[in-house]
CSV table of C-alpha atoms and ligand atoms in Angstrom, one decimal:
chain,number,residue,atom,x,y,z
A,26,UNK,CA,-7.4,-43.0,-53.2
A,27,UNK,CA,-8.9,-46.1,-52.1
A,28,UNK,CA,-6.7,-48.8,-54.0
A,29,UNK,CA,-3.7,-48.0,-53.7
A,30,UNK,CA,-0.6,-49.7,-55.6
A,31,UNK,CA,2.3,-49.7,-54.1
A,32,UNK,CA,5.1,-51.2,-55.6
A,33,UNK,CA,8.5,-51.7,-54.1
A,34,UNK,CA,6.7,-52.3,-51.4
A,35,UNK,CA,9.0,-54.9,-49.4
A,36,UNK,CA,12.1,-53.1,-49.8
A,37,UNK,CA,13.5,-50.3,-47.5
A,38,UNK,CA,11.9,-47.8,-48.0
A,39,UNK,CA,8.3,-49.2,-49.1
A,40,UNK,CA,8.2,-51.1,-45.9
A,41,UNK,CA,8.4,-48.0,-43.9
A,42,UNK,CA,6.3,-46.3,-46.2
A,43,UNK,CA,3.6,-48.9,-46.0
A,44,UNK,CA,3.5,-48.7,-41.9
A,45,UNK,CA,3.7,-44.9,-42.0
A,46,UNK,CA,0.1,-44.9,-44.1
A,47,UNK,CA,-1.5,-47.9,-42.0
A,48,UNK,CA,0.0,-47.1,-38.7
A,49,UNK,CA,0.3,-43.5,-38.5
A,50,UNK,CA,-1.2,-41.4,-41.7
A,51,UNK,CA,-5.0,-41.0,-42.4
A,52,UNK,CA,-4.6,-42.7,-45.5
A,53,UNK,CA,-8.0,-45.3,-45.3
A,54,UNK,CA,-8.4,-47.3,-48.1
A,55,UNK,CA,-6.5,-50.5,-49.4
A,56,UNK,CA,-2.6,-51.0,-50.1
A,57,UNK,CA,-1.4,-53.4,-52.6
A,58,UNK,CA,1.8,-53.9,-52.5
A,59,UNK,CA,3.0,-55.9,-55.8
A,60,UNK,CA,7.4,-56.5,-55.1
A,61,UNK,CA,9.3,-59.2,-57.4
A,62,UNK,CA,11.0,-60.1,-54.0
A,63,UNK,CA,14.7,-59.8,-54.9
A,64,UNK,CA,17.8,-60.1,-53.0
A,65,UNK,CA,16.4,-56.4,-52.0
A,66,UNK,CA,12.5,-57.6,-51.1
A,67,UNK,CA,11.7,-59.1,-47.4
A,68,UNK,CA,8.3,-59.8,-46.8
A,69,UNK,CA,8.9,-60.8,-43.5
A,70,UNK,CA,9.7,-56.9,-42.3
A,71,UNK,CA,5.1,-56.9,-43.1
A,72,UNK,CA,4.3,-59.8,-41.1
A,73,UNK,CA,3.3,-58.4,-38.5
A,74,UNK,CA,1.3,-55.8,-41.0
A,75,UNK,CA,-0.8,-58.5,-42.6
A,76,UNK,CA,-1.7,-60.2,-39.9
A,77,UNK,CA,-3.4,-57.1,-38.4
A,78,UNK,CA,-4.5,-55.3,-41.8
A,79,UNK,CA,-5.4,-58.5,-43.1
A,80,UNK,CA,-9.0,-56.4,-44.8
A,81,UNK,CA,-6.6,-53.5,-45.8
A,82,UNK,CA,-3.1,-54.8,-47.4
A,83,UNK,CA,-2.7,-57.2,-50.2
A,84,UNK,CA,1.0,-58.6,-51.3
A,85,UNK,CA,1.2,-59.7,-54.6
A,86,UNK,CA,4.8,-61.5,-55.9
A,87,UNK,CA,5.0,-59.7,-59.6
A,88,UNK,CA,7.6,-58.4,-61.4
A,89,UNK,CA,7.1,-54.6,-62.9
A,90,UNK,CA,9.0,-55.7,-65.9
A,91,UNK,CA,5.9,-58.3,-67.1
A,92,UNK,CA,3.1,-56.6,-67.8
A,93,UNK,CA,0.5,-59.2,-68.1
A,94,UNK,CA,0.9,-60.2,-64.7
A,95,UNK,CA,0.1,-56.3,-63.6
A,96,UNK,CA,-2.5,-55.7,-66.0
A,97,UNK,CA,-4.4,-58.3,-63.7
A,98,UNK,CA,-3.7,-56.6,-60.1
A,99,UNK,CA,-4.7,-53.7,-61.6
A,100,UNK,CA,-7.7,-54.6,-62.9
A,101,UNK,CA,-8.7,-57.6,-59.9
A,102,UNK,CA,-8.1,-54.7,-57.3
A,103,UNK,CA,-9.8,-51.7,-58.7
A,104,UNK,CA,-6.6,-49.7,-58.7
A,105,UNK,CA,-7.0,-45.4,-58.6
A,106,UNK,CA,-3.6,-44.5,-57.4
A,107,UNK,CA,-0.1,-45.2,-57.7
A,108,UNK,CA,3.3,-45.0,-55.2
A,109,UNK,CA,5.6,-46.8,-57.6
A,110,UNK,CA,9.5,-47.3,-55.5
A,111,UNK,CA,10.2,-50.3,-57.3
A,112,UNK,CA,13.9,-50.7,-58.6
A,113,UNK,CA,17.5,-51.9,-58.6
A,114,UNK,CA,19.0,-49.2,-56.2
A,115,UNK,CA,22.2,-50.1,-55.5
A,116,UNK,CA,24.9,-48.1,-57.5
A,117,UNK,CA,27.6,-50.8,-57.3
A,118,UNK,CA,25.7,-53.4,-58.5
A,119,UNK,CA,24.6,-51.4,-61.4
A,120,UNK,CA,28.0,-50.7,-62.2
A,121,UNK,CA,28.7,-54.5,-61.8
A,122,UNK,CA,25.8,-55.4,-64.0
A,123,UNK,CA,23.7,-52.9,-65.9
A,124,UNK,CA,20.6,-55.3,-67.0
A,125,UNK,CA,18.3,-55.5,-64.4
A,126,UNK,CA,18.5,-51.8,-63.8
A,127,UNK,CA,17.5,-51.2,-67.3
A,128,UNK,CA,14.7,-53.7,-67.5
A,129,UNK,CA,13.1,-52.4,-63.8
A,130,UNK,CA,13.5,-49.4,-63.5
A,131,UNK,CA,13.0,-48.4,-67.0
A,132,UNK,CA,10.7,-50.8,-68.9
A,133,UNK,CA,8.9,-51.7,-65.4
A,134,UNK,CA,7.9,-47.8,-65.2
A,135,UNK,CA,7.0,-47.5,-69.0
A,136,UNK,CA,4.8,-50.7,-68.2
A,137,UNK,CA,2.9,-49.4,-64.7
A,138,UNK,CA,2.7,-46.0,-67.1
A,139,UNK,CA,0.9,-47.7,-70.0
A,140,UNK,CA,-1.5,-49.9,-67.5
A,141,UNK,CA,-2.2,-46.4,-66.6
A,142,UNK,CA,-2.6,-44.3,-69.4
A,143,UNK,CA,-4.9,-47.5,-70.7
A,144,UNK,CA,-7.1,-47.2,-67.6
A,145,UNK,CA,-7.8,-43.6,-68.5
A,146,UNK,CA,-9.3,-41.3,-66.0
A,147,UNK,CA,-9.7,-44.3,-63.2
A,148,UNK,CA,-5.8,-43.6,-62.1
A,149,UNK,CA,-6.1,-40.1,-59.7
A,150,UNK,CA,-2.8,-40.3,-59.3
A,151,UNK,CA,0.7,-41.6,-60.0
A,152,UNK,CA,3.8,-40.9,-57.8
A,153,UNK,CA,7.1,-41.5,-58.7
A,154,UNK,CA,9.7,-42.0,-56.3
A,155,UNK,CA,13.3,-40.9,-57.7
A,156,UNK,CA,16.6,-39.7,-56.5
A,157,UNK,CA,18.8,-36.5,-56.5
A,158,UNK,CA,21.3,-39.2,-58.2
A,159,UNK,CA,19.8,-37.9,-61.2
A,160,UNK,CA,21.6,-34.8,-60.8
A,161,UNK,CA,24.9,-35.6,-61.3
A,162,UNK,CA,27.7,-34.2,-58.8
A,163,UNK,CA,27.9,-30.9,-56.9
A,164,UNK,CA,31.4,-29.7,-57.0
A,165,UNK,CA,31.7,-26.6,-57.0
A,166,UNK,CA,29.2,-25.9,-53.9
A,167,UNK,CA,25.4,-25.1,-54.2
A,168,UNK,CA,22.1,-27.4,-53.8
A,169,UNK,CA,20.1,-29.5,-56.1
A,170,UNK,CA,17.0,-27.5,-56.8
A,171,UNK,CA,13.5,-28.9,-58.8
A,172,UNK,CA,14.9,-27.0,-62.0
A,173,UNK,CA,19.0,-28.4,-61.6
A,174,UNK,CA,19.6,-30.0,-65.2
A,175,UNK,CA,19.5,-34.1,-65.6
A,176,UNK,CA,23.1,-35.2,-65.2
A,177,UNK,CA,23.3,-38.6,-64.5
A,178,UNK,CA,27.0,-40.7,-63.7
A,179,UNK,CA,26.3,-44.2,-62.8
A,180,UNK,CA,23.9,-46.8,-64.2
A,181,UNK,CA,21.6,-46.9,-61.6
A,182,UNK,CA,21.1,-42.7,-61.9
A,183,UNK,CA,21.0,-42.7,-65.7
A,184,UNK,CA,18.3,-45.4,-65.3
A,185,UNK,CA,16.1,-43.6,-62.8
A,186,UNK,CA,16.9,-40.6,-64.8
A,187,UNK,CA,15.2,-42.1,-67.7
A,188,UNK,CA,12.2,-43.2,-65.9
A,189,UNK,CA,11.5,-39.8,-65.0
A,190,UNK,CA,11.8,-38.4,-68.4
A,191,UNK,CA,9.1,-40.7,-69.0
A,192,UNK,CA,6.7,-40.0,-66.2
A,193,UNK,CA,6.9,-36.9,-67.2
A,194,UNK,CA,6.1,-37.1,-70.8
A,195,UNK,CA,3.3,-39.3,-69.5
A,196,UNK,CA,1.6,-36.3,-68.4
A,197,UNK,CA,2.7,-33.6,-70.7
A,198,UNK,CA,1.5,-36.2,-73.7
A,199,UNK,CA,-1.3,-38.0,-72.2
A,200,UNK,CA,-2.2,-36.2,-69.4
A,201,UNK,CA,-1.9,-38.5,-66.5
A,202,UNK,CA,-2.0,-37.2,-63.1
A,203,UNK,CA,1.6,-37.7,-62.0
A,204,UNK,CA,3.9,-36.0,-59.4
A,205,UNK,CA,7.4,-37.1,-58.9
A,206,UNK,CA,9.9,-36.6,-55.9
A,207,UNK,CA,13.9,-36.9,-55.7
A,208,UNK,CA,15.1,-37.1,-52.3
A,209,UNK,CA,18.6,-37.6,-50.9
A,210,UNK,CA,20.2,-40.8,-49.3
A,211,UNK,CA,17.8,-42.7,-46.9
A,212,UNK,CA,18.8,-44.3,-43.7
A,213,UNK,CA,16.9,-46.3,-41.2
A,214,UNK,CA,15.2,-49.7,-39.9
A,215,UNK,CA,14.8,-52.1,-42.7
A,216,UNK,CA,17.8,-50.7,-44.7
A,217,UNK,CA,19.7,-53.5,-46.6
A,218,UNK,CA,23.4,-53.9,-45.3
A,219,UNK,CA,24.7,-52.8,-48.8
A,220,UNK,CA,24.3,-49.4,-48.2
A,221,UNK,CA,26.4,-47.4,-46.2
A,222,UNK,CA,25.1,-46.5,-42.8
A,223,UNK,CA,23.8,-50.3,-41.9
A,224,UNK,CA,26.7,-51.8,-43.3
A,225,UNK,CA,29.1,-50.0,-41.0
A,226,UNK,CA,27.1,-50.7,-38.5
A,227,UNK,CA,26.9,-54.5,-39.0
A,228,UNK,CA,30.0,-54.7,-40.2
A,229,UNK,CA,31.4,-52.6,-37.1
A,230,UNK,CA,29.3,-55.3,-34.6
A,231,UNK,CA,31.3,-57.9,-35.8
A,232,UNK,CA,34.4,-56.5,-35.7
A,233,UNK,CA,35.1,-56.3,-39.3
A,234,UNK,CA,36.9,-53.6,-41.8
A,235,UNK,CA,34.8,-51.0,-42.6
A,236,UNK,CA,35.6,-49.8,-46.4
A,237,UNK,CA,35.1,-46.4,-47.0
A,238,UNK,CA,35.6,-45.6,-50.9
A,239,UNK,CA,38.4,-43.4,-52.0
A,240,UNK,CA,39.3,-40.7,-49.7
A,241,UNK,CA,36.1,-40.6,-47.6
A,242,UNK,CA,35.2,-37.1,-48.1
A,243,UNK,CA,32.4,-37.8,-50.7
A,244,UNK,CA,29.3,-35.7,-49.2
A,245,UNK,CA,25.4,-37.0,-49.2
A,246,UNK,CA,22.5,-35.4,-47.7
A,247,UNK,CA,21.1,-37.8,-45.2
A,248,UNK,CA,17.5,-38.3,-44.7
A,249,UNK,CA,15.6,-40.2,-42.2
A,250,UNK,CA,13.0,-42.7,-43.7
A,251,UNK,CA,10.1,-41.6,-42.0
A,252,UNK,CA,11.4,-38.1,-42.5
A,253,UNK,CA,10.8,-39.2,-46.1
A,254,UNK,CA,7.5,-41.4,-45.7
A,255,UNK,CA,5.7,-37.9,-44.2
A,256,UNK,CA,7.1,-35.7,-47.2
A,257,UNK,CA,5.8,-38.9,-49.8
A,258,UNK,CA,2.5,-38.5,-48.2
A,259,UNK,CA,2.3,-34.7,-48.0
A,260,UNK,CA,3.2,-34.6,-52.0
A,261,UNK,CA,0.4,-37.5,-52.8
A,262,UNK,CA,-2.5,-35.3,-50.7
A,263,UNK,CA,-1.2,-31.8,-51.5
A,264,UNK,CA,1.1,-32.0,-54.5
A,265,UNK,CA,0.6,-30.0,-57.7
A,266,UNK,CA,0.2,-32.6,-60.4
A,267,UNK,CA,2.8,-32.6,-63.1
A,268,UNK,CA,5.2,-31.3,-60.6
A,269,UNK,CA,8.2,-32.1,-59.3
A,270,UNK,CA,9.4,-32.1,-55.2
A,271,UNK,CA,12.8,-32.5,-53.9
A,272,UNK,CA,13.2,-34.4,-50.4
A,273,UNK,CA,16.3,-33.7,-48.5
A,274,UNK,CA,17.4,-34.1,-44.5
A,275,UNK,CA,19.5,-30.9,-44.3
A,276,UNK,CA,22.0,-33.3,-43.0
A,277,UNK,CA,25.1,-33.4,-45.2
A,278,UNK,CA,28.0,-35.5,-44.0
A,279,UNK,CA,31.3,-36.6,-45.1
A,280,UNK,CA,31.0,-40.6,-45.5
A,281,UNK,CA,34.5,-40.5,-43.1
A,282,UNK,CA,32.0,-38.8,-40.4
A,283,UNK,CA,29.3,-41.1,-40.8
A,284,UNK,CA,31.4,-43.9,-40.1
A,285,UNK,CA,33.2,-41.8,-37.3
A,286,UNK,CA,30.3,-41.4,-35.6
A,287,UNK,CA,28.7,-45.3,-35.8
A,288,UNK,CA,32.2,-46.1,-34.2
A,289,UNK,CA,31.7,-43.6,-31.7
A,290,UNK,CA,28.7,-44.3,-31.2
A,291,UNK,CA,28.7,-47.8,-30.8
A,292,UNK,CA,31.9,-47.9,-29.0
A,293,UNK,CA,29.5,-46.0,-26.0
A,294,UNK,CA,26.5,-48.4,-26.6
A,295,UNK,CA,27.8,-52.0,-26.6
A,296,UNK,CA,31.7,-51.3,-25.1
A,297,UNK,CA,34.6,-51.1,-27.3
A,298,UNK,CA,36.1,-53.9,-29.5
A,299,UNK,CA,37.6,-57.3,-28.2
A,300,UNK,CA,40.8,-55.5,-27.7
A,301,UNK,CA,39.5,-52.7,-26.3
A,302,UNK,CA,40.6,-50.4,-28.9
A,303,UNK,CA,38.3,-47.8,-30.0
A,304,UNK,CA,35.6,-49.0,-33.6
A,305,UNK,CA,37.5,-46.3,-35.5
A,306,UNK,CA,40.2,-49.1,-35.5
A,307,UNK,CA,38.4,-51.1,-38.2
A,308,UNK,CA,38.1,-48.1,-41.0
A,309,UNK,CA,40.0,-49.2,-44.4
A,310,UNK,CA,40.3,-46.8,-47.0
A,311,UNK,CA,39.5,-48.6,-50.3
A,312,UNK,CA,39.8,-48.2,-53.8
A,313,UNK,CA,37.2,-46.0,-55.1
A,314,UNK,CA,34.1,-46.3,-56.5
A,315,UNK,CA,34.3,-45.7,-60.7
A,316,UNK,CA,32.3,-42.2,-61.6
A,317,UNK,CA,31.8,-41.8,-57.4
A,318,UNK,CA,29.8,-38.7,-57.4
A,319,UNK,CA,31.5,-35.8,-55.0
A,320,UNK,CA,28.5,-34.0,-53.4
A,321,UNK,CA,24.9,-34.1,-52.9
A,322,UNK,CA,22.8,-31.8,-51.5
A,323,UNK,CA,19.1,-30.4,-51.5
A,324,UNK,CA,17.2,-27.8,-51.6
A,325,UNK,CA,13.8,-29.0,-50.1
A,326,UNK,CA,12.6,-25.1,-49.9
A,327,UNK,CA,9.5,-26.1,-52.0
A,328,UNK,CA,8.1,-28.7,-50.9
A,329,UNK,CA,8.6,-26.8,-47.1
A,330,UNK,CA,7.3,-23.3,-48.1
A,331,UNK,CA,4.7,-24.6,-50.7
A,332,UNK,CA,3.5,-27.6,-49.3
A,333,UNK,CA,4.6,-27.3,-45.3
A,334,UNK,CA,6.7,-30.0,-44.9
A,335,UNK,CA,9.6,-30.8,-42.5
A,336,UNK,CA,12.1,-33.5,-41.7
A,337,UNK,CA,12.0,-33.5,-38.4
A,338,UNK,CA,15.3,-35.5,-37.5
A,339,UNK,CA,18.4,-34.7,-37.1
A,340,UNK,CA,21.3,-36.8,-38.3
A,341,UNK,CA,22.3,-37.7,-35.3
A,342,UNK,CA,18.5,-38.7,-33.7
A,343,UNK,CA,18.4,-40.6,-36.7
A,344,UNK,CA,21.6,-42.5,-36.5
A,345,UNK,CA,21.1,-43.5,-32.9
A,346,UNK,CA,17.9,-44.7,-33.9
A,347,UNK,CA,18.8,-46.5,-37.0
A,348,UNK,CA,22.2,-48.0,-34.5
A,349,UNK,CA,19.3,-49.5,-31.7
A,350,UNK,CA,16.9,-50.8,-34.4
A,351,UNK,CA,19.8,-52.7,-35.9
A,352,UNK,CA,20.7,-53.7,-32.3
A,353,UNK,CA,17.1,-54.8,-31.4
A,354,UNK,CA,16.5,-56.6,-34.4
A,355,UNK,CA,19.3,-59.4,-34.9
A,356,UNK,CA,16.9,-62.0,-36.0
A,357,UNK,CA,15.9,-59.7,-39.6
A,358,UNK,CA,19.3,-58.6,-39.6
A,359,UNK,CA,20.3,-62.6,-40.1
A,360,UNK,CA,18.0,-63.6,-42.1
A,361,UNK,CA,19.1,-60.9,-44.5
A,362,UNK,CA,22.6,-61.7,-43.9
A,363,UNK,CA,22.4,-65.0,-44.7
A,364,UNK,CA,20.5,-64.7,-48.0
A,365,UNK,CA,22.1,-63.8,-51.2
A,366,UNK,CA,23.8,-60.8,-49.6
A,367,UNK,CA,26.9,-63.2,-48.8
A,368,UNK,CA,27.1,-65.0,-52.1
A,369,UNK,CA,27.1,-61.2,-54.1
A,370,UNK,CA,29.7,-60.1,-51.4
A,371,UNK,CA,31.4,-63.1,-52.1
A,372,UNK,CA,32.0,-62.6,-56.0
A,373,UNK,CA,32.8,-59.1,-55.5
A,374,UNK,CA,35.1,-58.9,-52.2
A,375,UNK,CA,36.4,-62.4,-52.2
B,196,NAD,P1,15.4,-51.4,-52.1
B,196,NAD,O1,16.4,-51.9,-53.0
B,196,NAD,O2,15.5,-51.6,-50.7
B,196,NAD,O3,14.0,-52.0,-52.5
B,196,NAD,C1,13.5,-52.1,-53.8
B,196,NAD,C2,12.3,-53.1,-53.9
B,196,NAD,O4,11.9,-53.2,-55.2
B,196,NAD,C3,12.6,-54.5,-53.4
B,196,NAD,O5,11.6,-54.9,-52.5
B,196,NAD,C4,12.7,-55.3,-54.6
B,196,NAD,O6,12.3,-56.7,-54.4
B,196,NAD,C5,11.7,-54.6,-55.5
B,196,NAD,N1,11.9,-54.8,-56.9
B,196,NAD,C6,13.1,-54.7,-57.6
B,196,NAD,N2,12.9,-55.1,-58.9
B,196,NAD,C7,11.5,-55.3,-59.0
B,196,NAD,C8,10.7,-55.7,-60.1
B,196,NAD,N3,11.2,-55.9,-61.4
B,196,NAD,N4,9.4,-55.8,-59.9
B,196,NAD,C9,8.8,-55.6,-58.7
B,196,NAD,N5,9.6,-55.3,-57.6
B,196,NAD,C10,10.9,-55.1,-57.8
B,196,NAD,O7,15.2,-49.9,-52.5
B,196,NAD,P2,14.8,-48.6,-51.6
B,196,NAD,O8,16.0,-48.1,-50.9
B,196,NAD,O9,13.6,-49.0,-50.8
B,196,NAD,O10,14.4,-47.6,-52.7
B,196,NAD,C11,13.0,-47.4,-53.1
B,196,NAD,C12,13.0,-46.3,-54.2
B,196,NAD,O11,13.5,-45.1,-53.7
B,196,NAD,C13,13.8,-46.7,-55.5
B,196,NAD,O12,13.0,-46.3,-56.6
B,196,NAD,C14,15.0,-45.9,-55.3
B,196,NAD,O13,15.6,-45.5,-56.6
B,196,NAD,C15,14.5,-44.6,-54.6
B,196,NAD,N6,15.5,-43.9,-53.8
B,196,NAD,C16,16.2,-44.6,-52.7
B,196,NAD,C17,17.1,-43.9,-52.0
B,196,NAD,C18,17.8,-44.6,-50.8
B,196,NAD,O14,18.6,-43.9,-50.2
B,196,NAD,N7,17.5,-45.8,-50.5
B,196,NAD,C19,17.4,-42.6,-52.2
B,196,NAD,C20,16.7,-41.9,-53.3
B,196,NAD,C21,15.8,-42.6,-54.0
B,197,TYD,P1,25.5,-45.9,-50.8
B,197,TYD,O1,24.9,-46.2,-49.4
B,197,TYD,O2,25.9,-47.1,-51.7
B,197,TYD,O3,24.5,-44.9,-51.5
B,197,TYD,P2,24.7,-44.0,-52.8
B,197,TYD,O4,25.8,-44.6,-53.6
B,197,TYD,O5,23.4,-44.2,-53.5
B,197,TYD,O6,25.0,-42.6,-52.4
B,197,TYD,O7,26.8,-45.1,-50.6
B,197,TYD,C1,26.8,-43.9,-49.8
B,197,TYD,C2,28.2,-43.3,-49.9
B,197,TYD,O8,29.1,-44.2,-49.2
B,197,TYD,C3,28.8,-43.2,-51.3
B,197,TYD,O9,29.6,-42.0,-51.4
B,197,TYD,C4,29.6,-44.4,-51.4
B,197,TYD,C5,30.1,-44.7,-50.0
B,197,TYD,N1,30.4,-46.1,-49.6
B,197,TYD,C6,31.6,-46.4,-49.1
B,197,TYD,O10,32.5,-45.6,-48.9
B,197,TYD,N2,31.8,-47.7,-48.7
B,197,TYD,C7,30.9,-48.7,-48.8
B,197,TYD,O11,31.1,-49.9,-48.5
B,197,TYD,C8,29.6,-48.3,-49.4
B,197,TYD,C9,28.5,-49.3,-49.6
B,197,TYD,C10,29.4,-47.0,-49.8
């Protein structure tokens, strides 16, 4: 792998991925990181990234969903391999409007798969970052394992769903090197304050309601990003191609005890709220989300036995580490905030 595209790259979890190759993995050839830059993309969390890999990392503003504008990075950067994260990922949006999820994170992974197939053997590899969402809902106990049937509730799943249908036809059909993963709920530095765990946290700063959907006892699987960067990385050097790798923390949580324990936690770091009652104060139950999946859970026991990989956080080193980097880094958090983050919050939540 020496050109490596990544796209996605200036969202949550590409940014993390992208300083876990140059900063800490033995990955030593070239990233290009080709991102559309939506509401979702910050290029500003890789400043300080291409000021000091300026001979190793390349950005590129492209969208997936154009392929002209691909064909060119592919071809003007000699690109072997392939870490494509690129999507819509946010399950109320998608359930607000559909489109864009289809147009991404379907026809802008038919179009990085085509680029490929059409470069024939010059791609080594193509890795396709997915999500247990595809899975549908546990109810009635158990985990998520690589064989679990596609069962897909929201928008956003049934369209990541159908990209991996198609990345792996790709390689049945046409034979092109491909491994995918599906990992659980990430959480960490760089997270968008849609998402659960930094919007509590945000939201819990500034002494605002915190809305937990439904009855709060919906369950995910938390996973720490650089949990997830190191199990990315393991798959792309050690993988077997044309297989599949789930990614999960071992951490599953109620959302009510998440947000329990940013209150608690919080409460202990910066003081209690203005009127010195306790964060916990500030939770509102809401109205739920529509099709809210119950329960997800993985079972990561192949990619640890077969490929000796482990998360090495536990949920709550991870929250206190996700709390400080939120607390340490008020000038990205504003910049985020003030960005079309309000205006979407706005037209939804009054
Ligand atoms: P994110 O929303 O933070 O970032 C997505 C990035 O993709 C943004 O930088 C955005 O600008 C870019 N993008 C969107 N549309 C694009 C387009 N048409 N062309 C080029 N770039 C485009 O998402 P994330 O949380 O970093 O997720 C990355 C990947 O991991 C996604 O494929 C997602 O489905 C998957 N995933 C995420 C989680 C999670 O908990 N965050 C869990 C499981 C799987
Ligand atoms: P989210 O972070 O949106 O991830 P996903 O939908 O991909 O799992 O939500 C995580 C859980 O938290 C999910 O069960 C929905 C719930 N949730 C709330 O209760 N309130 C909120 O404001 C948000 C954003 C999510």
């Amino acid at each position: 792998m020496k050109n490596l595209l990544i796209t996605g790259g200036a969202g949550f979890i590409g940014v993390n991925f992208i300083r876990y190759l140059l900063e800490e993995s033995d990955f030593e050839g070239r990233i290009i990181n080709v991102d559309k830059l939506t509401y979702a993309g910050n290029p500003e969390s890789l400043c300080d990234i291409e000021e000091s890999y300026e001979d190793r990392y390349f950005f590129v503003k492209a969208d997936i969903s154009d392929k002209d504008s691909l064909s060119v990075v592919f071809d003007k950067f000699e690109i072997d391999a392939i870490c494509h994260f690129a999507a819509e990922s946010h399950v109320d949006r998608s359930i607000a409007s559909p489109i864009e999820f289809i147009r991404t994170n379907i026809l802008g992974t038919y179009n990085l798969l085509e680029l490929s197939r059409e470069r024939g053997g010059r791609i080594r590899l193509f890795h396709h970052i997915s999500t247990d969402e595809v899975f549908g809902s546990l109810e009635d106990g158990g985990y998520f394992t690589e064989s679990t049937h596609y069962s897909p509730n929201s928008p956003y799943s049934a369209s990541k769903a159908s990209s991996d249908h198609l990345v792996r036809a790709y390689n049945k059909t046409f034979d092109l090197p491909i491994t995918i993963s599906n990992c659980s709920n990430n959480y960490g530095p760089f997270q968008f304050p849609e998402k659960l765990i930094p919007l509590m946290i945000l939201n819990a700063l500034e002494d605002t309601a915190l809305p937990i959907y439904g009855d709060g006892l919906n369950i995910r699987d938390w996973l720490y990003v650089r949990d997830h960067c190191t199990a990315i990385w393991t798959i792309m050097q050690k993988g077997r191609i044309g297989e599949t790798y789930n990614i999960g923390g071992r951490n599953e949580t109620q959302n009510i005890k998440v947000v329990e324990m940013i209150c608690d936690y919080l409460d202990v770091i910066v003081g209690k709220r203005p009127n010195r009652e306790s964060r916990r104060g500030l939770i509102t139950f809401v109205a739920d989300r529509p099709g809210h999946d119950r329960r997800y859970a993985i079972d990561s026991n192949k990619i640890c036995s077969q490929l000796g990989w482990m998360p090495v956080e536990s949920f709550e080193t991870g929250l206190l580490k996700t709390i400080k980097w939120y607390l340490e880094n008020d000038a990205w958090v504003n910049n985020v905030r003030s960005g079309e983050y309000l205006t979407w919050i706005k037209e939804h939540y009054g």
